[in-house]
GROMACS .gro file of C-alpha atoms in nm:
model
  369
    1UNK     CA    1  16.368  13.092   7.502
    2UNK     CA    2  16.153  13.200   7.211
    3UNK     CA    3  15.815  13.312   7.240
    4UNK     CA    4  15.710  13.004   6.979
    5UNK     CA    5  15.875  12.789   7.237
    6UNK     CA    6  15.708  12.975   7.519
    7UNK     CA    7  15.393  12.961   7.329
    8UNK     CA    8  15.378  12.569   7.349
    9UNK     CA    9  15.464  12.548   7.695
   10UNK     CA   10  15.224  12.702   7.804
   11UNK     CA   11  14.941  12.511   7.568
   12UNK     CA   12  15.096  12.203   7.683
   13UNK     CA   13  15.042  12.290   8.056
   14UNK     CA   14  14.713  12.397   7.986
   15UNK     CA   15  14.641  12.092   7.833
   16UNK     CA   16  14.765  11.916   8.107
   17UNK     CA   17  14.585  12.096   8.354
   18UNK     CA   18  14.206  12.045   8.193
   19UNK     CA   19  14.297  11.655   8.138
   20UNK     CA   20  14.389  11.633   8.521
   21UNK     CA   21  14.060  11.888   8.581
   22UNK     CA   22  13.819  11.637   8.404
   23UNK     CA   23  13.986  11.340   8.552
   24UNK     CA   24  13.936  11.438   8.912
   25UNK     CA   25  13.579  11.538   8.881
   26UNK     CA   26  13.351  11.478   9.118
   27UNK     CA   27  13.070  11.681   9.036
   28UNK     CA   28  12.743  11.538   9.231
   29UNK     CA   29  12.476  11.587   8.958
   30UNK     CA   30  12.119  11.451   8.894
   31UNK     CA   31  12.114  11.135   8.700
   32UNK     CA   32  11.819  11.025   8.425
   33UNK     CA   33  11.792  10.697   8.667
   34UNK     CA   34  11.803  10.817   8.979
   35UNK     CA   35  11.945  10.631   9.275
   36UNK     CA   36  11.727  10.463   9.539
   37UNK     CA   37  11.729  10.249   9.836
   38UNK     CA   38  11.463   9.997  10.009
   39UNK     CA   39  11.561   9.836  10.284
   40UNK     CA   40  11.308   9.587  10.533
   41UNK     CA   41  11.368   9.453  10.902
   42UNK     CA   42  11.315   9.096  10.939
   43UNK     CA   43  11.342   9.017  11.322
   44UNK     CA   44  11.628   9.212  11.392
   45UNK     CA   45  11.796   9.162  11.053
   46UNK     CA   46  11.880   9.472  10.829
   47UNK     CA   47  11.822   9.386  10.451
   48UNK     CA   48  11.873   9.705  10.179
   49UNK     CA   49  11.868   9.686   9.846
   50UNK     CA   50  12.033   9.992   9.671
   51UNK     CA   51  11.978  10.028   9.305
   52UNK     CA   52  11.916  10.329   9.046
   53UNK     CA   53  11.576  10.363   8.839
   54UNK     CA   54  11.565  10.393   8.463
   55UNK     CA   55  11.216  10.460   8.302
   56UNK     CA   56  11.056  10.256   8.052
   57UNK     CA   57  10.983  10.582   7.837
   58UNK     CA   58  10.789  10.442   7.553
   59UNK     CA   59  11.088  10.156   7.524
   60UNK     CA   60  11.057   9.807   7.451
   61UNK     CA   61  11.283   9.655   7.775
   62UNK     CA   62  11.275   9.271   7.809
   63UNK     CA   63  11.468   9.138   7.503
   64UNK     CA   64  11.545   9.425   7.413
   65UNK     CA   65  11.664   9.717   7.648
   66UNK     CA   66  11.735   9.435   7.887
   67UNK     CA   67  11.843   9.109   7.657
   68UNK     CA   68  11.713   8.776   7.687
   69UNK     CA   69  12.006   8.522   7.842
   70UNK     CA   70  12.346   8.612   7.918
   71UNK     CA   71  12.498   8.868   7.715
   72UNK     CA   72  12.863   9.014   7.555
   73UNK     CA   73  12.817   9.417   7.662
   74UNK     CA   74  13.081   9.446   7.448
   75UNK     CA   75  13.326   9.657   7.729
   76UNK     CA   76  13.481   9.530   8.028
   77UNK     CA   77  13.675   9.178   8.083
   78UNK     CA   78  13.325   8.990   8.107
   79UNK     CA   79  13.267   8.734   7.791
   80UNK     CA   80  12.883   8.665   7.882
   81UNK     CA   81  12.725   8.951   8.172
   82UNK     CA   82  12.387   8.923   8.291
   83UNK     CA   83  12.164   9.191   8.378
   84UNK     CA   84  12.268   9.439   8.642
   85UNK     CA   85  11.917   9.469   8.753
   86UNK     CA   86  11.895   9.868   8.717
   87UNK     CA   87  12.112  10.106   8.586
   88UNK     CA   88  12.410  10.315   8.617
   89UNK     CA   89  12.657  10.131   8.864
   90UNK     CA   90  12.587   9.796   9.029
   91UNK     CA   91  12.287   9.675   9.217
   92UNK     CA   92  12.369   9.641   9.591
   93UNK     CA   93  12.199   9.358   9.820
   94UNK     CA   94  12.265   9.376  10.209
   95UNK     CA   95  12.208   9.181  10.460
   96UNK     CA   96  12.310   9.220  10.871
   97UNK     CA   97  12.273   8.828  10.912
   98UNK     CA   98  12.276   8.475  10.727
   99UNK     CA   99  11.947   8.480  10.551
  100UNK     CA  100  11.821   8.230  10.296
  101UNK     CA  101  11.742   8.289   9.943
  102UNK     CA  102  11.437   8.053   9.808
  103UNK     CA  103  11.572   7.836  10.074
  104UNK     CA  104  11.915   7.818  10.000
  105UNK     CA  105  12.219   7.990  10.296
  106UNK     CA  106  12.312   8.329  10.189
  107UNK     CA  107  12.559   8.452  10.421
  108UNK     CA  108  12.605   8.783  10.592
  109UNK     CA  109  12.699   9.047  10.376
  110UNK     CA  110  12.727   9.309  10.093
  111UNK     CA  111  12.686   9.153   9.730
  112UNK     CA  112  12.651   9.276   9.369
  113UNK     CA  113  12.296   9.218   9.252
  114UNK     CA  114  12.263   9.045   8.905
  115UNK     CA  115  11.970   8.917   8.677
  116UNK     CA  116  11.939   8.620   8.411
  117UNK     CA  117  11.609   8.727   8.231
  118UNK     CA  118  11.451   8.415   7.990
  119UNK     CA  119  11.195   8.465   7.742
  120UNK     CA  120  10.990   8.216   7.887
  121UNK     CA  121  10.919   8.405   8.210
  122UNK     CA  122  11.191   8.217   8.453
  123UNK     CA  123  11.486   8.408   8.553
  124UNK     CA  124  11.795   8.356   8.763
  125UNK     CA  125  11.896   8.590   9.059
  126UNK     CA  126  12.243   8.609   9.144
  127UNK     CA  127  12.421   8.722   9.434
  128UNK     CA  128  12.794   8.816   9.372
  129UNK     CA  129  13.087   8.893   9.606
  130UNK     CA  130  13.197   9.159   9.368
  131UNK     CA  131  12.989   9.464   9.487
  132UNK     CA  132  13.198   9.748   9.391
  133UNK     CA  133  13.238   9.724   9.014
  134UNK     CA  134  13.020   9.964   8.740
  135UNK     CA  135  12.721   9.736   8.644
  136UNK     CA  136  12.754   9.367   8.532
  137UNK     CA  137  13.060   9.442   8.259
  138UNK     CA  138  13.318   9.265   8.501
  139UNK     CA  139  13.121   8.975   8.603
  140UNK     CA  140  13.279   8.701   8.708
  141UNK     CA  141  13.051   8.308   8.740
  142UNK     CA  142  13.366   8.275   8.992
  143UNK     CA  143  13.256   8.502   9.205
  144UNK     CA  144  12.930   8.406   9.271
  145UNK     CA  145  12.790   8.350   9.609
  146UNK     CA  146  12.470   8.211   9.501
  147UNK     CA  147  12.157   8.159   9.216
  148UNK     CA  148  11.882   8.100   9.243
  149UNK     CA  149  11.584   8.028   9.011
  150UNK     CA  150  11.278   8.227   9.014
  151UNK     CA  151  10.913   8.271   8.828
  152UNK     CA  152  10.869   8.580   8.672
  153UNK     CA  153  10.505   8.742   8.708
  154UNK     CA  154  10.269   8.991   8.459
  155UNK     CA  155  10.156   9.282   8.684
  156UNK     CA  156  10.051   9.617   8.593
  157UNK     CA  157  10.237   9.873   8.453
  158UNK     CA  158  10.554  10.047   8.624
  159UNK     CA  159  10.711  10.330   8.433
  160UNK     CA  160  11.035  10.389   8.697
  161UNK     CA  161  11.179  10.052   8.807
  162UNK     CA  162  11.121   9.958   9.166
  163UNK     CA  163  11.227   9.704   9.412
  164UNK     CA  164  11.019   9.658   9.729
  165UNK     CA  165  10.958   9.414  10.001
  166UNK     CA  166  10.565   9.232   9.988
  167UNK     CA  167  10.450   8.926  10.152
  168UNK     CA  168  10.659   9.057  10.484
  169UNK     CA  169  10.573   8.868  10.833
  170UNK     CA  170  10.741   8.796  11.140
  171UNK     CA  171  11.079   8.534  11.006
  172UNK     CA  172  11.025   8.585  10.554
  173UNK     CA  173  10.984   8.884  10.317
  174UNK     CA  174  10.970   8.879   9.936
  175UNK     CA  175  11.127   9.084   9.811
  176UNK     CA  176  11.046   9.220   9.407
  177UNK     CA  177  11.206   9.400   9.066
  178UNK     CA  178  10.926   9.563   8.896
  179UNK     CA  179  10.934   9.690   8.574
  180UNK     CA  180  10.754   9.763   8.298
  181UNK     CA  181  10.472   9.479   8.298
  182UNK     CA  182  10.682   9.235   8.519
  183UNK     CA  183  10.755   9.153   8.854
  184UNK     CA  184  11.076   8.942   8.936
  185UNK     CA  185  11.009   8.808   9.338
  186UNK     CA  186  11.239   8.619   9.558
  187UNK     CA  187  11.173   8.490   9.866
  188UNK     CA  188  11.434   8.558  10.182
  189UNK     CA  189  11.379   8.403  10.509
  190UNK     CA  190  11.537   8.479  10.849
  191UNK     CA  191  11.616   8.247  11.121
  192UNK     CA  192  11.463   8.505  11.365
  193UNK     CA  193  11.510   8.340  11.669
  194UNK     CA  194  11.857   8.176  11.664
  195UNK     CA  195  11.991   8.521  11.531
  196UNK     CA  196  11.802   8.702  11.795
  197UNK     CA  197  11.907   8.452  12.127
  198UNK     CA  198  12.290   8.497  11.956
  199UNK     CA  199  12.266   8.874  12.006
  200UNK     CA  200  12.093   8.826  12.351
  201UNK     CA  201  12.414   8.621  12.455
  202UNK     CA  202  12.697   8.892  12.340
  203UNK     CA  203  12.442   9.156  12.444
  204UNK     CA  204  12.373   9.027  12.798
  205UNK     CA  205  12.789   9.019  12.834
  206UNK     CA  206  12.801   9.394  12.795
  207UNK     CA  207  12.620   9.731  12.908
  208UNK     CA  208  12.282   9.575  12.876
  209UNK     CA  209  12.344   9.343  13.107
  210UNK     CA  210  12.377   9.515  13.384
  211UNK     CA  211  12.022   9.549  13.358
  212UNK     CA  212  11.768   9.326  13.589
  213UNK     CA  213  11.508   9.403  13.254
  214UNK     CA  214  11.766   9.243  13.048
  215UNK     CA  215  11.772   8.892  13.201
  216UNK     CA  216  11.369   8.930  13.236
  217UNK     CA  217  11.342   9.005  12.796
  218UNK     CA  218  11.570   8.789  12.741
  219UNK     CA  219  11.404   8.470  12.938
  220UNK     CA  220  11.103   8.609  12.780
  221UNK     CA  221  11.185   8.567  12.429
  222UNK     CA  222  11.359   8.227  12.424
  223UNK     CA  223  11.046   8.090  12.677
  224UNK     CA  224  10.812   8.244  12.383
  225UNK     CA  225  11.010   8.165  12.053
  226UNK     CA  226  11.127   7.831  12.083
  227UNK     CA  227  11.420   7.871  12.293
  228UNK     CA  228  11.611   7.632  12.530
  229UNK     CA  229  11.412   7.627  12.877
  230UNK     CA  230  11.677   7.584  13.084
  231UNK     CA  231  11.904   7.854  12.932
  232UNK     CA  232  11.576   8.073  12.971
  233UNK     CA  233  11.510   7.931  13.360
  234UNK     CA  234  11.877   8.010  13.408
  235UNK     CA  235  11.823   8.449  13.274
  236UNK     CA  236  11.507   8.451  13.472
  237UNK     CA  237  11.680   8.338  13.774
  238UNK     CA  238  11.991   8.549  13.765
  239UNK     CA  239  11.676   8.846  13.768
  240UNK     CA  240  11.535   8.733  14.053
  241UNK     CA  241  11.825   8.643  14.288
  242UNK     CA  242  12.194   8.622  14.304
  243UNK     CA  243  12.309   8.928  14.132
  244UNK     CA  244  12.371   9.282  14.247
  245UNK     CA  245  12.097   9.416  13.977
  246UNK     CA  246  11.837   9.138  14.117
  247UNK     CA  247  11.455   9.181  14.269
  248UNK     CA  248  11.167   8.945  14.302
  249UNK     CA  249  10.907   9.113  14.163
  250UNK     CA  250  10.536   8.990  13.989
  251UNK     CA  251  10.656   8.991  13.673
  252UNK     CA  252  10.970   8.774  13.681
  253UNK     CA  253  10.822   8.514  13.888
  254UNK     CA  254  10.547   8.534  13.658
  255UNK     CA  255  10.797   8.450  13.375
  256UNK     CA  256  10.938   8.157  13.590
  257UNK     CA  257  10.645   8.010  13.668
  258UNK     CA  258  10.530   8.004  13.289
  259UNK     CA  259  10.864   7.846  13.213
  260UNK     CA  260  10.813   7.623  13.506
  261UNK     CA  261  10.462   7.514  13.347
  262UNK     CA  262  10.629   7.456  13.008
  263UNK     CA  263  10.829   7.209  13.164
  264UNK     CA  264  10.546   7.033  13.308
  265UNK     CA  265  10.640   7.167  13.610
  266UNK     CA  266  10.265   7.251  13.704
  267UNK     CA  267  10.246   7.244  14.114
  268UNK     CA  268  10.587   7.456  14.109
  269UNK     CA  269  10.452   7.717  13.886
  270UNK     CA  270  10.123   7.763  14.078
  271UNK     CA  271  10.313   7.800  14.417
  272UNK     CA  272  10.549   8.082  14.218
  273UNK     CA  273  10.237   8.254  14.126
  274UNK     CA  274  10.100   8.219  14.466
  275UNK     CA  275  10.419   8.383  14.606
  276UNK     CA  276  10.350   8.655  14.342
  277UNK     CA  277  10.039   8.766  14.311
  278UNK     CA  278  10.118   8.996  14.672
  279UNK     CA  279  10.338   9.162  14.474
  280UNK     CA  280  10.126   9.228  14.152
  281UNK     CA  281   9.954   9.576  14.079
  282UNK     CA  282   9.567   9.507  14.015
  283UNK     CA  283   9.586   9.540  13.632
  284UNK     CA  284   9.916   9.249  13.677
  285UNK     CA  285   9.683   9.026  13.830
  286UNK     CA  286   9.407   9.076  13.601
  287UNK     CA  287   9.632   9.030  13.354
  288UNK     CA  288   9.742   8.683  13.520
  289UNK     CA  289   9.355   8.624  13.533
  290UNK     CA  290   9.296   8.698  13.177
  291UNK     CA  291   9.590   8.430  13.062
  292UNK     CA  292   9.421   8.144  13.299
  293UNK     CA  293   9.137   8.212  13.111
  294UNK     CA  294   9.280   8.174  12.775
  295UNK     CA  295   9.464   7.863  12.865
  296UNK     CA  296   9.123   7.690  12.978
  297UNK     CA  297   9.170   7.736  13.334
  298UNK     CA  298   8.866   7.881  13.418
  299UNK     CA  299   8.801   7.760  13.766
  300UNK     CA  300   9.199   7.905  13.874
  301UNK     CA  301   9.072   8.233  13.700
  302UNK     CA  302   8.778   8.293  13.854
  303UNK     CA  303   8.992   8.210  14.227
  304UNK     CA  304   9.220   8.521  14.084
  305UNK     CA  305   8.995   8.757  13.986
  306UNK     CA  306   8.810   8.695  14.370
  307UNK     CA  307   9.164   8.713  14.523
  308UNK     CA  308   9.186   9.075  14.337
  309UNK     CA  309   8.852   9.202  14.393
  310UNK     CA  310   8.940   9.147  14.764
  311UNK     CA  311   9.288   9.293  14.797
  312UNK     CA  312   9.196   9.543  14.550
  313UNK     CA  313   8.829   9.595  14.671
  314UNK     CA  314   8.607   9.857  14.462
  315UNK     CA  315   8.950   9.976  14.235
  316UNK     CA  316   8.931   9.892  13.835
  317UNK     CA  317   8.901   9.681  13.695
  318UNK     CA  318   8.865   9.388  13.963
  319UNK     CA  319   8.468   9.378  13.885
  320UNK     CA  320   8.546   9.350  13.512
  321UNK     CA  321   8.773   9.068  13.593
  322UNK     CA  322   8.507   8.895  13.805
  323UNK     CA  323   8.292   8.957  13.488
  324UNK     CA  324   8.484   8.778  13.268
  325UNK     CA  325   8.579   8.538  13.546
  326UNK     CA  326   8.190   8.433  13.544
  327UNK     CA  327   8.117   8.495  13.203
  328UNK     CA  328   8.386   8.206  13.135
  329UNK     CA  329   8.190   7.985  13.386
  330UNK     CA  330   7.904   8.061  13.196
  331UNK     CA  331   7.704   8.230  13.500
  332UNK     CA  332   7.523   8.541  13.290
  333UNK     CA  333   7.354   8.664  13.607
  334UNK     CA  334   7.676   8.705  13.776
  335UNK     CA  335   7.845   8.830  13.476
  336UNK     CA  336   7.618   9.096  13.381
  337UNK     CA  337   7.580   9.173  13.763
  338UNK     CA  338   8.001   9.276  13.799
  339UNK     CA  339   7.931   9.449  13.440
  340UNK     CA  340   7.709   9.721  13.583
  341UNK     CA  341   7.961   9.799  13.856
  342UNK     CA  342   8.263   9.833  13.636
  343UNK     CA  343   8.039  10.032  13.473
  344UNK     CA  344   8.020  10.296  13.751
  345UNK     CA  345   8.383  10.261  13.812
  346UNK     CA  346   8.547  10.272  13.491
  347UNK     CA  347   8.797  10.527  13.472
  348UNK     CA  348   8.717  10.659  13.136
  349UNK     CA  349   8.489  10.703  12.828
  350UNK     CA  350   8.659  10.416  12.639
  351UNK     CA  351   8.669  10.192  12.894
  352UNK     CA  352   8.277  10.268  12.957
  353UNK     CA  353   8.234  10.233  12.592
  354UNK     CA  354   8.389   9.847  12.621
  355UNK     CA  355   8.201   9.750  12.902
  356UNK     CA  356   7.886   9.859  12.762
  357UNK     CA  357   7.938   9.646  12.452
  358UNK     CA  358   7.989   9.341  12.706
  359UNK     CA  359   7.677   9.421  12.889
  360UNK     CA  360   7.488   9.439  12.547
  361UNK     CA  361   7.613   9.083  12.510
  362UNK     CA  362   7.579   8.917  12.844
  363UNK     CA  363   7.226   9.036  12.815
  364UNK     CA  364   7.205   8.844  12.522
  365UNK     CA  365   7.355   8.537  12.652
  366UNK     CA  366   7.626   8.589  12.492
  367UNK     CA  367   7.999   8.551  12.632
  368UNK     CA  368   8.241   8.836  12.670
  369UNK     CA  369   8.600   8.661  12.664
   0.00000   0.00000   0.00000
């Protein structure tokens, strides 16, 4: 072979080399927008948003950086893309269970997170089954899962785009794209309780229940969330009898009996609570006492707190109990009289510091429940 021929041989394999070099690289390096991920419980629903941050550095963005409408990116097999709502690859939405969207069904999933930005301060958010492609340049309409249509808001200035969750509370969330000098929220709501009694079922099949504590959360929950009553009656029973994990104790019979009251079951619910309160710890049955009060039972309260005092005699916090057992009667001598003796036996500064505010307003007339 000649060395000219040699010569190219080996150029060409260089070549070859550095175009397979730079096609396999993976280099992890920083990035101008830099990747970020907020994610919010809801019940016990999971929902992440993952998303990278440009900056608005001195740039005009809406109709501009980001354009008005749906738009030709010119790349990619999309005629019209929206915004991805960030930068760098696609905007990620999560969520562990059916959720809905300004109260439309958005299943359980992973989607690609798009934006419609108008001029006049609507936009649309879009939810897209194609999660894995680079921004919005292969968007598909046929893909979509859902849109919705939301009111944009004027807030103050945020240099690195954000999303966050505001507005969160026990079952909803809204969650928010801020940028610039506008906020873009969308509401998500959770149907906490059906999702949470589904788990309880599968769960209560496997490891956790084998556990008596199981069956007792479980009745629990659905007698304190809206649940089924009998399903409930029928976990709280499988606690206290019947099953090789099972004990009567206070507090499943307690959780019977309140079922048992739900029902309109009253008479059976006192005698379960009669059969319990032998079983109770002091602070259980001032506990019990407490709840009678709050349910406008005074008269059965004041018979508890009396039936702990004496089974319990001189322990805390059985005067404190009769204290607010008379104080809901509205007999201030009494009251303040069981006052000064929990004051003597109160374990500790705090609880000292608690009673004394009481005392300060029995002697006032005052009520301390």
């Amino acid at each position: 072979m000649k060395k000219s021929d040699t010569k190219i041989s080996i150029l060409l394999l260089l070549a070859v080399l550095c175009f397979s070099t730079e096609a396999l690289a993976q280099l992890d390096l920083p990035r101008g927008s830099q990747k970020a991920k907020v994610s919010q419980r809801i019940g016990i629903t999971d929902i992440t948003i993952v998303y990278s941050r440009p900056s608005v550095n001195d740039r005009e963005i809406w109709g501009q950086l980001v354009p008005y409408g749906m738009n030709n990116l010119g790349f990619g097999t999309a005629a019209e893309s929206p915004w991805r709502a960030g930068a760098n690859e696609n905007t990620i939405f999560k969520a562990s269970d059916a959720i809905k969207i300004e109260g439309k069904d958005l299943p359980a999933g992973k989607y690609g997170l798009h934006m419609v930005v108008n001029e006049d301060d609507t936009a649309t958010i879009i939810f897209s089954k194609n999660h894995g492609a680079w921004g919005s340049y292969f968007y598909d309409p046929a893909e979509d899962v859902l849109r919705v249509d939301v009111t944009a808001k004027e807030i103050s200035h945020v240099e690195q785009l954000k999303f966050e969750f505001n507005e969160v509370d026990a079952t909803s969330g809204v969650a928010s794209l801020n940028w610039e000098k506008k906020q873009i929220p969308f509401k998500i709501e959770v149907g906490v309780t059906d999702i949470v009694l589904a788990d309880i079922r599968q769960k209560l099949q496997d490891t956790p229940g084998f556990s008596r504590q199981s069956w007792e959360q479980a009745a629990n929950f659905a007698l304190n969330n809206g649940g089924d009553l009998d399903e409930a009656m029928g976990w709280v029973d499988a606690a206290i009898d019947g099953q090789f994990f099972s004990q009567k104790t206070f507090n499943n019979l307690s959780i019977k009996a309140q079922i048992l009251a739900k029902q309109g079951k009253t008479a059976e619910a006192e005698a379960i609570m009669q059969e319990a309160l032998p079983m109770g710890t002091v602070f259980q049955v001032h506990g019990y006492g407490r709840q009678l009060i709050a349910q406008g039972q005074t008269d059965k309260a004041l018979e508890i707190f009396q039936w702990n005092a004496k089974n319990h005699k001189d322990t805390w916090p059985v005067h404190y109990g009769l204290a607010r057992g008379y104080s809901a009667k509205g007999d201030h001598k009494s009251t303040l009289k069981h006052l000064k003796i929990a004051l003597q036996n109160a374990p500790a500064q705090v609880n000292r510091d608690r009673v004394q505010a009481n005392i300060d307003k029995a002697e006032k007339g005052e009520g301390i429940n």
